[in-house]
PDB file of C-alpha atoms in Angstrom:
ATOM      1  CA  SER A   1     -19.173   7.479 -17.550  1.00  0.00           C
ATOM      2  CA  ALA A   2     -21.382   8.770 -14.764  1.00  0.00           C
ATOM      3  CA  VAL A   3     -22.658  12.101 -13.564  1.00  0.00           C
ATOM      4  CA  ILE A   4     -21.968  12.355  -9.858  1.00  0.00           C
ATOM      5  CA  SER A   5     -23.481  15.102  -7.745  1.00  0.00           C
ATOM      6  CA  GLN A   6     -22.243  15.893  -4.284  1.00  0.00           C
ATOM      7  CA  LYS A   7     -23.865  18.099  -1.685  1.00  0.00           C
ATOM      8  CA  PRO A   8     -22.780  20.322  -0.120  1.00  0.00           C
ATOM      9  CA  SER A   9     -20.019  21.527  -2.427  1.00  0.00           C
ATOM     10  CA  ARG A  10     -18.441  23.323   0.509  1.00  0.00           C
ATOM     11  CA  ASP A  11     -19.196  24.110   4.106  1.00  0.00           C
ATOM     12  CA  ILE A  12     -17.668  25.728   7.136  1.00  0.00           C
ATOM     13  CA  CYS A  13     -18.426  23.933  10.379  1.00  0.00           C
ATOM     14  CA  GLN A  14     -17.756  24.343  14.046  1.00  0.00           C
ATOM     15  CA  ARG A  15     -15.635  21.960  16.053  1.00  0.00           C
ATOM     16  CA  GLY A  16     -17.639  19.153  17.640  1.00  0.00           C
ATOM     17  CA  THR A  17     -20.465  19.166  15.124  1.00  0.00           C
ATOM     18  CA  SER A  18     -21.240  16.603  12.424  1.00  0.00           C
ATOM     19  CA  LEU A  19     -21.855  17.014   8.723  1.00  0.00           C
ATOM     20  CA  THR A  20     -23.447  14.624   6.248  1.00  0.00           C
ATOM     21  CA  ILE A  21     -22.317  14.660   2.629  1.00  0.00           C
ATOM     22  CA  GLN A  22     -24.592  13.259  -0.037  1.00  0.00           C
ATOM     23  CA  CYS A  23     -23.577  11.577  -3.276  1.00  0.00           C
ATOM     24  CA  GLN A  24     -26.102  10.999  -6.054  1.00  0.00           C
ATOM     25  CA  VAL A  25     -25.263   9.152  -9.274  1.00  0.00           C
ATOM     26  CA  ASP A  26     -27.320   9.346 -12.447  1.00  0.00           C
ATOM     27  CA  SER A  27     -27.173   5.582 -13.028  1.00  0.00           C
ATOM     28  CA  GLN A  28     -26.916   2.403 -11.019  1.00  0.00           C
ATOM     29  CA  VAL A  29     -23.331   1.593 -10.138  1.00  0.00           C
ATOM     30  CA  THR A  30     -21.665  -1.446  -8.692  1.00  0.00           C
ATOM     31  CA  MET A  31     -19.064   0.248  -6.585  1.00  0.00           C
ATOM     32  CA  MET A  32     -19.071   3.457  -4.613  1.00  0.00           C
ATOM     33  CA  PHE A  33     -16.165   4.792  -2.637  1.00  0.00           C
ATOM     34  CA  TRP A  34     -15.415   7.721  -0.387  1.00  0.00           C
ATOM     35  CA  TYR A  35     -12.007   9.389  -0.537  1.00  0.00           C
ATOM     36  CA  ARG A  36     -10.446  12.141   1.504  1.00  0.00           C
ATOM     37  CA  GLN A  37      -8.010  14.684   0.131  1.00  0.00           C
ATOM     38  CA  GLN A  38      -6.338  16.710   2.832  1.00  0.00           C
ATOM     39  CA  PRO A  39      -4.905  20.114   1.874  1.00  0.00           C
ATOM     40  CA  GLY A  40      -2.036  19.697  -0.554  1.00  0.00           C
ATOM     41  CA  GLN A  41      -2.192  15.923  -0.288  1.00  0.00           C
ATOM     42  CA  SER A  42      -3.157  12.969  -2.416  1.00  0.00           C
ATOM     43  CA  LEU A  43      -6.343  10.967  -2.119  1.00  0.00           C
ATOM     44  CA  THR A  44      -6.837   8.449   0.637  1.00  0.00           C
ATOM     45  CA  LEU A  45      -9.575   5.856   0.515  1.00  0.00           C
ATOM     46  CA  ILE A  46     -11.874   6.056   3.522  1.00  0.00           C
ATOM     47  CA  ALA A  47     -14.235   3.209   2.754  1.00  0.00           C
ATOM     48  CA  THR A  48     -16.168   1.222   0.211  1.00  0.00           C
ATOM     49  CA  ALA A  49     -19.898   1.906   0.443  1.00  0.00           C
ATOM     50  CA  ASN A  50     -21.720  -1.411   0.120  1.00  0.00           C
ATOM     51  CA  GLN A  51     -25.339  -1.464  -0.923  1.00  0.00           C
ATOM     52  CA  GLY A  52     -27.482  -3.079   1.729  1.00  0.00           C
ATOM     53  CA  SER A  53     -24.678  -3.811   4.160  1.00  0.00           C
ATOM     54  CA  GLU A  54     -22.117  -2.087   6.314  1.00  0.00           C
ATOM     55  CA  ALA A  55     -19.349  -0.154   4.623  1.00  0.00           C
ATOM     56  CA  THR A  56     -15.846  -1.586   4.445  1.00  0.00           C
ATOM     57  CA  TYR A  57     -13.379   0.783   6.082  1.00  0.00           C
ATOM     58  CA  GLU A  58      -9.695   1.189   5.351  1.00  0.00           C
ATOM     59  CA  SER A  59      -7.065   1.114   8.013  1.00  0.00           C
ATOM     60  CA  GLY A  60      -7.185   4.256  10.106  1.00  0.00           C
ATOM     61  CA  PHE A  61     -10.849   4.988   9.476  1.00  0.00           C
ATOM     62  CA  VAL A  62     -13.686   3.836  11.734  1.00  0.00           C
ATOM     63  CA  ILE A  63     -17.426   3.724  11.477  1.00  0.00           C
ATOM     64  CA  ASP A  64     -18.032   5.858  14.547  1.00  0.00           C
ATOM     65  CA  LYS A  65     -16.132   8.733  12.990  1.00  0.00           C
ATOM     66  CA  PHE A  66     -17.238   8.261   9.366  1.00  0.00           C
ATOM     67  CA  PRO A  67     -20.610   6.492   9.241  1.00  0.00           C
ATOM     68  CA  ILE A  68     -21.657   5.661   5.705  1.00  0.00           C
ATOM     69  CA  SER A  69     -24.987   4.705   4.271  1.00  0.00           C
ATOM     70  CA  ARG A  70     -25.852   3.284   0.874  1.00  0.00           C
ATOM     71  CA  PRO A  71     -29.550   2.558   0.672  1.00  0.00           C
ATOM     72  CA  ASN A  72     -29.577   1.859  -3.078  1.00  0.00           C
ATOM     73  CA  LEU A  73     -27.340   1.634  -6.142  1.00  0.00           C
ATOM     74  CA  THR A  74     -27.403   5.354  -6.918  1.00  0.00           C
ATOM     75  CA  PHE A  75     -27.020   7.096  -3.577  1.00  0.00           C
ATOM     76  CA  SER A  76     -24.680   7.214  -0.603  1.00  0.00           C
ATOM     77  CA  THR A  77     -23.944   9.462   2.331  1.00  0.00           C
ATOM     78  CA  LEU A  78     -20.811  10.047   4.369  1.00  0.00           C
ATOM     79  CA  THR A  79     -21.040  11.674   7.778  1.00  0.00           C
ATOM     80  CA  VAL A  80     -18.031  13.282   9.394  1.00  0.00           C
ATOM     81  CA  SER A  81     -18.754  13.117  13.117  1.00  0.00           C
ATOM     82  CA  ASN A  82     -17.513  15.197  16.012  1.00  0.00           C
ATOM     83  CA  MET A  83     -15.391  17.281  13.701  1.00  0.00           C
ATOM     84  CA  SER A  84     -12.045  18.815  14.525  1.00  0.00           C
ATOM     85  CA  PRO A  85      -9.848  21.123  12.432  1.00  0.00           C
ATOM     86  CA  GLU A  86      -7.899  18.050  11.313  1.00  0.00           C
ATOM     87  CA  ASP A  87     -10.992  16.930   9.411  1.00  0.00           C
ATOM     88  CA  SER A  88     -10.725  19.929   7.102  1.00  0.00           C
ATOM     89  CA  SER A  89     -10.423  18.261   3.721  1.00  0.00           C
ATOM     90  CA  ILE A  90     -12.068  17.636   0.420  1.00  0.00           C
ATOM     91  CA  TYR A  91     -14.275  14.566   0.550  1.00  0.00           C
ATOM     92  CA  LEU A  92     -14.828  12.888  -2.789  1.00  0.00           C
ATOM     93  CA  CYS A  93     -17.398  10.348  -3.826  1.00  0.00           C
ATOM     94  CA  SER A  94     -16.342   8.000  -6.608  1.00  0.00           C
ATOM     95  CA  VAL A  95     -18.009   5.210  -8.539  1.00  0.00           C
ATOM     96  CA  GLY A  96     -16.866   2.280 -10.618  1.00  0.00           C
ATOM     97  CA  TYR A  97     -18.569  -0.173 -12.915  1.00  0.00           C
ATOM     98  CA  GLY A  98     -16.224  -3.041 -13.467  1.00  0.00           C
ATOM     99  CA  GLY A  99     -13.089  -4.876 -12.670  1.00  0.00           C
ATOM    100  CA  THR A 100     -10.509  -2.541 -14.214  1.00  0.00           C
ATOM    101  CA  GLY A 101     -10.713  -0.120 -11.337  1.00  0.00           C
ATOM    102  CA  GLU A 102     -11.490   2.937 -13.403  1.00  0.00           C
ATOM    103  CA  LEU A 103     -13.301   5.394 -11.174  1.00  0.00           C
ATOM    104  CA  PHE A 104     -15.350   8.476 -11.825  1.00  0.00           C
ATOM    105  CA  PHE A 105     -15.341  11.264  -9.293  1.00  0.00           C
ATOM    106  CA  GLY A 106     -17.714  13.865  -8.055  1.00  0.00           C
ATOM    107  CA  GLU A 107     -16.502  17.428  -7.715  1.00  0.00           C
ATOM    108  CA  GLY A 108     -15.952  16.951  -4.031  1.00  0.00           C
ATOM    109  CA  SER A 109     -17.188  18.541  -0.844  1.00  0.00           C
ATOM    110  CA  ARG A 110     -14.747  21.019   0.626  1.00  0.00           C
ATOM    111  CA  LEU A 111     -15.049  21.041   4.389  1.00  0.00           C
ATOM    112  CA  THR A 112     -13.463  23.584   6.699  1.00  0.00           C
ATOM    113  CA  VAL A 113     -13.658  23.034  10.436  1.00  0.00           C
ATOM    114  CA  LEU A 114     -13.034  25.981  12.715  1.00  0.00           C
TER     115      LEU A 114
ATOM    116  CA  ALA B   1      -0.068  -4.755  -2.078  1.00  0.00           C
ATOM    117  CA  GLN B   2       0.330  -2.110  -4.702  1.00  0.00           C
ATOM    118  CA  SER B   3       1.833   1.362  -4.551  1.00  0.00           C
ATOM    119  CA  VAL B   4       2.626   4.287  -6.773  1.00  0.00           C
ATOM    120  CA  THR B   5       5.523   6.714  -6.661  1.00  0.00           C
ATOM    121  CA  GLN B   6       5.423  10.005  -8.484  1.00  0.00           C
ATOM    122  CA  LEU B   7       8.792  11.656  -8.843  1.00  0.00           C
ATOM    123  CA  GLY B   8       8.630  15.407  -8.475  1.00  0.00           C
ATOM    124  CA  SER B   9       5.841  17.107  -6.577  1.00  0.00           C
ATOM    125  CA  HIS B  10       6.204  20.178  -8.788  1.00  0.00           C
ATOM    126  CA  VAL B  11       7.136  20.379 -12.450  1.00  0.00           C
ATOM    127  CA  SER B  12       7.442  23.628 -14.369  1.00  0.00           C
ATOM    128  CA  VAL B  13       7.636  23.818 -18.153  1.00  0.00           C
ATOM    129  CA  SER B  14       7.413  26.567 -20.708  1.00  0.00           C
ATOM    130  CA  GLU B  15       4.431  26.763 -22.996  1.00  0.00           C
ATOM    131  CA  GLY B  16       5.163  24.629 -26.049  1.00  0.00           C
ATOM    132  CA  ALA B  17       7.731  22.482 -24.267  1.00  0.00           C
ATOM    133  CA  LEU B  18       7.570  18.757 -23.645  1.00  0.00           C
ATOM    134  CA  VAL B  19       5.690  17.623 -20.557  1.00  0.00           C
ATOM    135  CA  LEU B  20       7.034  14.577 -18.739  1.00  0.00           C
ATOM    136  CA  LEU B  21       5.485  13.456 -15.462  1.00  0.00           C
ATOM    137  CA  ARG B  22       7.000  10.364 -13.916  1.00  0.00           C
ATOM    138  CA  CYS B  23       5.214   7.475 -12.283  1.00  0.00           C
ATOM    139  CA  ASN B  24       6.592   4.174 -11.033  1.00  0.00           C
ATOM    140  CA  TYR B  25       4.444   1.444  -9.586  1.00  0.00           C
ATOM    141  CA  SER B  26       4.731  -1.622  -7.468  1.00  0.00           C
ATOM    142  CA  SER B  27       2.237  -4.414  -7.858  1.00  0.00           C
ATOM    143  CA  SER B  28       2.215  -8.125  -7.127  1.00  0.00           C
ATOM    144  CA  VAL B  29      -0.081  -8.769 -10.087  1.00  0.00           C
ATOM    145  CA  PRO B  30      -0.323  -7.248 -13.566  1.00  0.00           C
ATOM    146  CA  PRO B  31      -1.470  -3.727 -12.841  1.00  0.00           C
ATOM    147  CA  TYR B  32      -4.141  -1.524 -14.220  1.00  0.00           C
ATOM    148  CA  LEU B  33      -2.738   1.991 -14.329  1.00  0.00           C
ATOM    149  CA  PHE B  34      -4.355   5.383 -14.581  1.00  0.00           C
ATOM    150  CA  TRP B  35      -3.572   9.052 -14.840  1.00  0.00           C
ATOM    151  CA  TYR B  36      -6.043  11.555 -13.455  1.00  0.00           C
ATOM    152  CA  VAL B  37      -6.005  15.329 -13.647  1.00  0.00           C
ATOM    153  CA  GLN B  38      -7.430  17.720 -11.082  1.00  0.00           C
ATOM    154  CA  TYR B  39      -8.001  21.326 -12.021  1.00  0.00           C
ATOM    155  CA  PRO B  40      -8.314  23.877  -9.214  1.00  0.00           C
ATOM    156  CA  ASN B  41     -11.455  23.454  -7.138  1.00  0.00           C
ATOM    157  CA  GLN B  42     -12.636  20.515  -9.202  1.00  0.00           C
ATOM    158  CA  GLY B  43     -12.859  16.750  -8.863  1.00  0.00           C
ATOM    159  CA  LEU B  44     -10.661  14.268 -10.664  1.00  0.00           C
ATOM    160  CA  GLN B  45     -10.943  13.588 -14.373  1.00  0.00           C
ATOM    161  CA  LEU B  46      -9.562  10.487 -16.041  1.00  0.00           C
ATOM    162  CA  LEU B  47      -6.847  11.310 -18.568  1.00  0.00           C
ATOM    163  CA  LEU B  48      -6.013   7.810 -19.706  1.00  0.00           C
ATOM    164  CA  LYS B  49      -5.741   4.225 -18.564  1.00  0.00           C
ATOM    165  CA  TYR B  50      -3.768   1.080 -19.242  1.00  0.00           C
ATOM    166  CA  THR B  51      -5.436  -2.272 -18.692  1.00  0.00           C
ATOM    167  CA  THR B  52      -4.158  -4.738 -21.278  1.00  0.00           C
ATOM    168  CA  GLY B  53      -2.965  -4.681 -24.860  1.00  0.00           C
ATOM    169  CA  ALA B  54      -1.039  -1.836 -26.438  1.00  0.00           C
ATOM    170  CA  THR B  55       1.480  -0.389 -24.055  1.00  0.00           C
ATOM    171  CA  LEU B  56       1.305   3.124 -25.500  1.00  0.00           C
ATOM    172  CA  VAL B  57      -1.941   4.644 -24.380  1.00  0.00           C
ATOM    173  CA  LYS B  58      -3.402   7.852 -25.730  1.00  0.00           C
ATOM    174  CA  GLY B  59      -5.681   9.982 -23.645  1.00  0.00           C
ATOM    175  CA  ILE B  60      -7.525  13.246 -23.740  1.00  0.00           C
ATOM    176  CA  ASN B  61      -5.998  16.678 -24.340  1.00  0.00           C
ATOM    177  CA  GLY B  62      -3.024  15.266 -26.258  1.00  0.00           C
ATOM    178  CA  PHE B  63      -1.575  13.293 -23.362  1.00  0.00           C
ATOM    179  CA  GLU B  64      -0.184   9.800 -23.661  1.00  0.00           C
ATOM    180  CA  ALA B  65       1.573   7.306 -21.426  1.00  0.00           C
ATOM    181  CA  GLU B  66       3.652   4.222 -22.012  1.00  0.00           C
ATOM    182  CA  PHE B  67       3.497   1.146 -19.814  1.00  0.00           C
ATOM    183  CA  LYS B  68       6.982  -0.306 -19.397  1.00  0.00           C
ATOM    184  CA  LYS B  69       6.876  -3.491 -17.416  1.00  0.00           C
ATOM    185  CA  SER B  70      10.669  -3.873 -17.287  1.00  0.00           C
ATOM    186  CA  GLU B  71      10.980  -0.444 -15.699  1.00  0.00           C
ATOM    187  CA  THR B  72       7.707  -0.650 -13.709  1.00  0.00           C
ATOM    188  CA  SER B  73       6.895   2.777 -15.072  1.00  0.00           C
ATOM    189  CA  PHE B  74       3.918   4.588 -16.545  1.00  0.00           C
ATOM    190  CA  HIS B  75       5.189   8.071 -17.364  1.00  0.00           C
ATOM    191  CA  LEU B  76       2.823  10.700 -18.738  1.00  0.00           C
ATOM    192  CA  THR B  77       3.896  12.855 -21.665  1.00  0.00           C
ATOM    193  CA  LYS B  78       2.609  15.597 -23.913  1.00  0.00           C
ATOM    194  CA  PRO B  79       4.695  16.949 -26.799  1.00  0.00           C
ATOM    195  CA  SER B  80       3.713  20.577 -26.359  1.00  0.00           C
ATOM    196  CA  ALA B  81       2.442  22.121 -23.137  1.00  0.00           C
ATOM    197  CA  HIS B  82      -0.415  24.568 -23.103  1.00  0.00           C
ATOM    198  CA  MET B  83      -1.310  27.037 -20.384  1.00  0.00           C
ATOM    199  CA  SER B  84      -4.541  25.140 -19.809  1.00  0.00           C
ATOM    200  CA  ASP B  85      -2.554  22.045 -18.785  1.00  0.00           C
ATOM    201  CA  ALA B  86      -1.655  23.640 -15.470  1.00  0.00           C
ATOM    202  CA  ALA B  87      -3.172  21.326 -12.881  1.00  0.00           C
ATOM    203  CA  GLU B  88      -2.450  18.530 -10.416  1.00  0.00           C
ATOM    204  CA  TYR B  89      -1.795  15.134 -11.956  1.00  0.00           C
ATOM    205  CA  PHE B  90      -2.227  11.852 -10.121  1.00  0.00           C
ATOM    206  CA  CYS B  91      -0.994   8.432 -11.122  1.00  0.00           C
ATOM    207  CA  ALA B  92      -2.964   5.520  -9.725  1.00  0.00           C
ATOM    208  CA  VAL B  93      -2.842   1.733  -9.692  1.00  0.00           C
ATOM    209  CA  SER B  94      -5.800  -0.571  -9.314  1.00  0.00           C
ATOM    210  CA  LEU B  95      -6.160  -3.764  -7.389  1.00  0.00           C
ATOM    211  CA  PHE B  96      -9.204  -5.862  -8.116  1.00  0.00           C
ATOM    212  CA  THR B  97     -10.060  -7.812  -4.992  1.00  0.00           C
ATOM    213  CA  GLY B  98     -12.821  -9.868  -6.503  1.00  0.00           C
ATOM    214  CA  THR B  99     -15.543  -7.814  -4.951  1.00  0.00           C
ATOM    215  CA  ALA B 100     -14.350  -4.311  -5.663  1.00  0.00           C
ATOM    216  CA  SER B 101     -11.581  -2.442  -7.359  1.00  0.00           C
ATOM    217  CA  LYS B 102      -9.580  -0.054  -5.263  1.00  0.00           C
ATOM    218  CA  LEU B 103      -7.407   2.712  -6.591  1.00  0.00           C
ATOM    219  CA  THR B 104      -4.201   3.635  -4.845  1.00  0.00           C
ATOM    220  CA  PHE B 105      -3.015   7.113  -5.759  1.00  0.00           C
ATOM    221  CA  GLY B 106       0.407   8.639  -5.930  1.00  0.00           C
ATOM    222  CA  THR B 107       1.162  11.856  -4.104  1.00  0.00           C
ATOM    223  CA  GLY B 108       0.524  13.968  -7.168  1.00  0.00           C
ATOM    224  CA  THR B 109       2.561  16.281  -9.373  1.00  0.00           C
ATOM    225  CA  ARG B 110       1.609  19.907  -9.782  1.00  0.00           C
ATOM    226  CA  LEU B 111       2.313  21.062 -13.323  1.00  0.00           C
ATOM    227  CA  GLN B 112       3.048  24.733 -13.868  1.00  0.00           C
ATOM    228  CA  VAL B 113       3.140  26.116 -17.394  1.00  0.00           C
ATOM    229  CA  THR B 114       4.919  29.404 -17.958  1.00  0.00           C
ATOM    230  CA  LEU B 115       5.019  31.788 -20.889  1.00  0.00           C
TER     231      LEU B 115
END
C-alpha cells in the first residue's frame, strides 16, 4: 500500500480564482490519477498524470481547466482554474502499482467555491 | 467499455442483521472487481478485490463478496452489521489498457445501521 498526502485538505475559494492541489506519495508509483467526487455523487476520473509528459484527460475534462503536473514518480499537482461554484467537489489523488487496477486513495481535498 | 451498477443508493439494516449490497458489472473482458468504503470526510479504503482464482473473496472488517460470472454480479455481504459499518460503499471495475489501469466506479450505496 501507499501513504498518500494531499494538500490542502479543504479550502474555500472565490469564483474566478485558481487553486492547486498537491499529492505526495511515500514511494515511487507507476500510475497516478486524479478523481473528482461531486457532492453526493460517485467518483469520476479526471485524468491520468503521466510522469514526464502531458496528462491524459477523460472525456469532458480539458487541460486548460484542470492542468496537471507530474515532475517525478512521487508527486503530482492538479490545478482547478477559473473556478465556479460547480467546481465545488472533493478532489482525490490515487495511485496504482500494477495491472490489476487496485488503487489507493488520498483523503481528498474538499473544495468549496463561493 | 466497462460499467458498474449498484442497486439501491441507500440501504438500512439493524445492528446484527445481514448486510447485502448489490453490484452488477458489464465488461468486454474478464473483469477485476473491487469494493471500496468511504467513511465520512475520508478518502476511499479498499475492502476487497477479485482478480482471478477463488470466486469468494474475503476482505477487511468481516466483509466478503462473491464473483458470479453467470450473473455478472459481485455483491458485498457481511453476516452481522455493526454500527461502525455505516458508510458509503462503492463497487468498481478495472480496465487495464496496457499502459494504465482505470477504475470505473458505481454510484455508491450509503449503508445506515440502526439500533
